[in-house]
PDB file of C-alpha atoms in Angstrom:
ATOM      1  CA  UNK A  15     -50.794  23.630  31.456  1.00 84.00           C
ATOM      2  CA  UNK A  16     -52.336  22.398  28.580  1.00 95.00           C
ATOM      3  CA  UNK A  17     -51.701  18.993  27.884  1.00 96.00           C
ATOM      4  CA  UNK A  18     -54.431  17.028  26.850  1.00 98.00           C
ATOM      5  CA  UNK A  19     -55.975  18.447  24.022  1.00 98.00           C
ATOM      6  CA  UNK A  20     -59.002  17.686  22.196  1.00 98.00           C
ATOM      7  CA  UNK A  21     -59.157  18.377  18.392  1.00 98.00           C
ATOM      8  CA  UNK A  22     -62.673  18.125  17.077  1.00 96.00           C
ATOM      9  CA  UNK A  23     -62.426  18.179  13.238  1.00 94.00           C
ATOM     10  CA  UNK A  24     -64.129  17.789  10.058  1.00 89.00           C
ATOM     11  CA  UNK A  25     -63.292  18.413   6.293  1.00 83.00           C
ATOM     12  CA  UNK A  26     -63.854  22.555   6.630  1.00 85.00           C
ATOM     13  CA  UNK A  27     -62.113  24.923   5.991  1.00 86.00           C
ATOM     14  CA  UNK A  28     -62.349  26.018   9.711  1.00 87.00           C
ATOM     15  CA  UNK A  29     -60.236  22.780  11.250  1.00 89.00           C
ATOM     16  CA  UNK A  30     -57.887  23.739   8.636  1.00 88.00           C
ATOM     17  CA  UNK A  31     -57.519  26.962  10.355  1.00 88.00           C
ATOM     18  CA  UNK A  32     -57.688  25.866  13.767  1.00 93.00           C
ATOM     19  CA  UNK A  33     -55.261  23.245  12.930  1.00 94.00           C
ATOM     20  CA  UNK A  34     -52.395  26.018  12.780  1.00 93.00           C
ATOM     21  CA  UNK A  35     -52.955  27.321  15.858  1.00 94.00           C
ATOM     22  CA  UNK A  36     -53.362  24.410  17.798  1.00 96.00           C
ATOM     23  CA  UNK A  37     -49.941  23.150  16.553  1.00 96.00           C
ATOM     24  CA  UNK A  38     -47.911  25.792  17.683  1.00 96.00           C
ATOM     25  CA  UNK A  39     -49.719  25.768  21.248  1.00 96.00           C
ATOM     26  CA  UNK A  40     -49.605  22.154  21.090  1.00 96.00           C
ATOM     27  CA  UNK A  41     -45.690  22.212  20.735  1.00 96.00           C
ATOM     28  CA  UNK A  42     -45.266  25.562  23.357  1.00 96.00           C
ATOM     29  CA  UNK A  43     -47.036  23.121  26.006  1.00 95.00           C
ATOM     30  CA  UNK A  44     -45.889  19.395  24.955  1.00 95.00           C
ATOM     31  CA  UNK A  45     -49.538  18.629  24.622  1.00 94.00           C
ATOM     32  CA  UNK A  46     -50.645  15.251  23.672  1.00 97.00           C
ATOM     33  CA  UNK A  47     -53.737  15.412  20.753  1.00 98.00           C
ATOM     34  CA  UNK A  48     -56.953  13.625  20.211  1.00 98.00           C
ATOM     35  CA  UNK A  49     -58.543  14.448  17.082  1.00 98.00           C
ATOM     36  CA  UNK A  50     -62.215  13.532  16.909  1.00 97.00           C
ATOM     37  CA  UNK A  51     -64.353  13.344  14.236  1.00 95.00           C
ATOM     38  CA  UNK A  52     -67.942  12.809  14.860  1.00 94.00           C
ATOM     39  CA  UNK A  53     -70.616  11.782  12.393  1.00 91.00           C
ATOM     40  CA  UNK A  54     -74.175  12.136  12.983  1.00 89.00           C
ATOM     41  CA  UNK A  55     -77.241   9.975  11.454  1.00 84.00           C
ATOM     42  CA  UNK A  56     -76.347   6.423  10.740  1.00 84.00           C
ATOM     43  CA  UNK A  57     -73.192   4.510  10.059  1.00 79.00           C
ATOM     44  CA  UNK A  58     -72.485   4.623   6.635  1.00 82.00           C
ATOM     45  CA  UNK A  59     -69.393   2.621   5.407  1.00 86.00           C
ATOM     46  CA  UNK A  60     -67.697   5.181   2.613  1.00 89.00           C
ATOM     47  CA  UNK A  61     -68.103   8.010   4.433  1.00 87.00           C
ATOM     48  CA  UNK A  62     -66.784   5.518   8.052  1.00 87.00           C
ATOM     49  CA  UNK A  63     -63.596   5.062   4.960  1.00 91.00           C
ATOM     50  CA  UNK A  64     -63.338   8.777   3.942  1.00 90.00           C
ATOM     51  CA  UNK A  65     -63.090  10.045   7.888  1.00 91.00           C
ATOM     52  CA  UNK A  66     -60.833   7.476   8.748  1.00 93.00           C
ATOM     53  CA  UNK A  67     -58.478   8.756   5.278  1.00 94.00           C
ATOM     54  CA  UNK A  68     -58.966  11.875   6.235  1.00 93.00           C
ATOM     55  CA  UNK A  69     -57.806  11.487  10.131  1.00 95.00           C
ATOM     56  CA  UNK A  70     -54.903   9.639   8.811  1.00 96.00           C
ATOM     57  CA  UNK A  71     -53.849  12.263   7.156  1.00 95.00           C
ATOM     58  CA  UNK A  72     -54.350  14.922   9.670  1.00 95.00           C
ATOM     59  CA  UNK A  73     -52.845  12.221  12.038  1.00 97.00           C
ATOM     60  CA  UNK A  74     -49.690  12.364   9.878  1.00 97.00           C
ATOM     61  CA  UNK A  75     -49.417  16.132   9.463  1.00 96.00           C
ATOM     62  CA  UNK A  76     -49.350  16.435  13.309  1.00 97.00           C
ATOM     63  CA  UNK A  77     -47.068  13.609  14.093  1.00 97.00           C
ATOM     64  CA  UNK A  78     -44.505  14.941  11.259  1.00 97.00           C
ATOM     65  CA  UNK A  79     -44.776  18.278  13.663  1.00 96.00           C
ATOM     66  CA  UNK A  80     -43.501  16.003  16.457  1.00 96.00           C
ATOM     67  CA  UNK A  81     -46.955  16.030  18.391  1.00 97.00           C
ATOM     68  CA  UNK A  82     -48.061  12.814  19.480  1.00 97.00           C
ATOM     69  CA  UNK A  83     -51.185  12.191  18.238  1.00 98.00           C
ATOM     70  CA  UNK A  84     -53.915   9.869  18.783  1.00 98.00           C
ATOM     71  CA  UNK A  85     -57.893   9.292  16.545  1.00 98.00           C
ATOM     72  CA  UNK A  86     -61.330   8.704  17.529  1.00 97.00           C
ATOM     73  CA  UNK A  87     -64.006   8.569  15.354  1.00 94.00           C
ATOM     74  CA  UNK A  88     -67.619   8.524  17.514  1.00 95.00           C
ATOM     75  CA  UNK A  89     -71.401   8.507  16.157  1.00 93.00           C
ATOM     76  CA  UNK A  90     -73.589  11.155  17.450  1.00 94.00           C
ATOM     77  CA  UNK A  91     -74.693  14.730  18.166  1.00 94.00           C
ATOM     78  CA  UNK A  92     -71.348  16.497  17.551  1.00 94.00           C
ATOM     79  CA  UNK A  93     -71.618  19.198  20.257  1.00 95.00           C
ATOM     80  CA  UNK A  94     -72.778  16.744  22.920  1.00 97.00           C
ATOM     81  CA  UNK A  95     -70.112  14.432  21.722  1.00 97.00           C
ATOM     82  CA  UNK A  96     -67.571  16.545  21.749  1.00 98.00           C
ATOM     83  CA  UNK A  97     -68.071  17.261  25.338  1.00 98.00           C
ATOM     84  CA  UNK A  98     -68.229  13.781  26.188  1.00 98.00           C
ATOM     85  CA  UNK A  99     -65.229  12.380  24.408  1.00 98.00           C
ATOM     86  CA  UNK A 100     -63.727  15.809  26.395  1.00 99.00           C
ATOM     87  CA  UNK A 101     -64.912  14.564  30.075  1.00 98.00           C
ATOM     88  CA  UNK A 102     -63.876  10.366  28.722  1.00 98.00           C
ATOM     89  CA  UNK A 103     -60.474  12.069  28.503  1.00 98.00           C
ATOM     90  CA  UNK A 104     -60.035  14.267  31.100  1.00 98.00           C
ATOM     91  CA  UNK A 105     -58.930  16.939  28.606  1.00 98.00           C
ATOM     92  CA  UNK A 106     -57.324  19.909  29.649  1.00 98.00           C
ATOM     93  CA  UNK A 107     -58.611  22.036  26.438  1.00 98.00           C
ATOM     94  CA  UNK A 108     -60.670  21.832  23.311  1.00 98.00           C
ATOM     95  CA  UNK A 109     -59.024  23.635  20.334  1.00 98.00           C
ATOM     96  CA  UNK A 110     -62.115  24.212  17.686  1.00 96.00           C
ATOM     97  CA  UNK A 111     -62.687  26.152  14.524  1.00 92.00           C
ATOM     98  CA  UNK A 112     -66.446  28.057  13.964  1.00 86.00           C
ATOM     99  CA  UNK A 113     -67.548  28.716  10.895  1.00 76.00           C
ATOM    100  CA  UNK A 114     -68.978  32.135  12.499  1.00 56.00           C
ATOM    101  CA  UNK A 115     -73.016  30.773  12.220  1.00 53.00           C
ATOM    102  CA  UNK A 116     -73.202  31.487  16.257  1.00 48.00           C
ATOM    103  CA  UNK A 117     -72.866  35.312  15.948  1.00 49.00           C
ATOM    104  CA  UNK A 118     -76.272  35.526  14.055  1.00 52.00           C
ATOM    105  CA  UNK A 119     -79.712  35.312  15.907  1.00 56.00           C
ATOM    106  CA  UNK A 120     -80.652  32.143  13.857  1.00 57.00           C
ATOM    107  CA  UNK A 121     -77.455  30.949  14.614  1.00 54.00           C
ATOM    108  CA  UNK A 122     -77.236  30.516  18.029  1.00 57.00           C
ATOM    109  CA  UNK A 123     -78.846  27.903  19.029  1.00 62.00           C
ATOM    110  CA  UNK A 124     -77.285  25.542  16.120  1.00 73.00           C
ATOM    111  CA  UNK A 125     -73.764  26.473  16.515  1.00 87.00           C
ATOM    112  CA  UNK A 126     -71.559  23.487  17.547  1.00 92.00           C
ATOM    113  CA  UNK A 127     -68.653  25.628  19.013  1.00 91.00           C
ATOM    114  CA  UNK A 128     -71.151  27.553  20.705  1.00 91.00           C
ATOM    115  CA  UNK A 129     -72.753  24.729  22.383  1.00 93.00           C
ATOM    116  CA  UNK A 130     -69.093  23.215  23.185  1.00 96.00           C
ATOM    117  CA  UNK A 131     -68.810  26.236  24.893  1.00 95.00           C
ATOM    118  CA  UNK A 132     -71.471  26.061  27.001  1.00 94.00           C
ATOM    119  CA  UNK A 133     -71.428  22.350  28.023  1.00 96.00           C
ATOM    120  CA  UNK A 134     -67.714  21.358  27.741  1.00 98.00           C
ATOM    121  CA  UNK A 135     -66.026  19.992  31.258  1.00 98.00           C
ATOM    122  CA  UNK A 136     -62.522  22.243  30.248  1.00 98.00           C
ATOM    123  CA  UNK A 137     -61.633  25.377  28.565  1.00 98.00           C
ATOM    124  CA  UNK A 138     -62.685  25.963  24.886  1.00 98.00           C
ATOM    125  CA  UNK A 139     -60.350  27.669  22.234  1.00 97.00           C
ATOM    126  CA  UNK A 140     -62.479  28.767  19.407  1.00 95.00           C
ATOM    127  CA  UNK A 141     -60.056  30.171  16.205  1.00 94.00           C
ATOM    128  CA  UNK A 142     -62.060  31.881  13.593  1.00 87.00           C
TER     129      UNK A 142
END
């Protein structure tokens, strides 16, 4: 089944949300995790610091559910990343939140689970 799972997060809400989810399916399966966190434009040391906090403490919640758990942290376009990172991995599944920005016309085109759903190598949960 599932049991490679990609985890792209960031500090919303949204991952927050999605985070639930994917820890019940990630126990139903015995899925191993890779949370990802992806940050566009330049490298820029405190915000580098607050990601890699902020993954650690994601990192801990999961592992404290009994989910191994691994972190990347990439530079780049985040839906194009995403799906790379996915394919690197050979992931079976990429759990996501949406912040709901793809169901308007504007929207569409600059949605990040909506292009992960489009380009990604595996199957794409999406919790809203």
């Amino acid at each position: 089944m599932f049991k490679r799972i990609l985890f792209p997060v960031d500090r919303s809400r949204d991952t927050q949300d999605a985070a639930e989810t994917l820890i019940q399916l990630a126990q139903f399966c015995q899925g191993q995790l890779w949370l990802l966190a992806v940050q566009e434009g330049e490298p820029d040391s405190e915000i580098t610091q607050a990601i890699d906090s902020f993954l650690a403490q994601l990192k801990q919640g999961f592992t404290n559910q009994g989910l191994t758990t691994q972190v990347l942290q990439r530079q780049g376009i985040p839906a194009f990343t995403i799906c790379d990172v996915a394919d690197e991995l050979n992931a079976d599944l990429i759990v996501m939140g949406c912040r709901g920005i793809g169901l308007t016309q504007e929207g569409a085109n600059e949605s990040v689970s909506n292009r992960v759903i489009n380009l990604a190598p595996c199957p794409v949960l999406v919790v809203p």
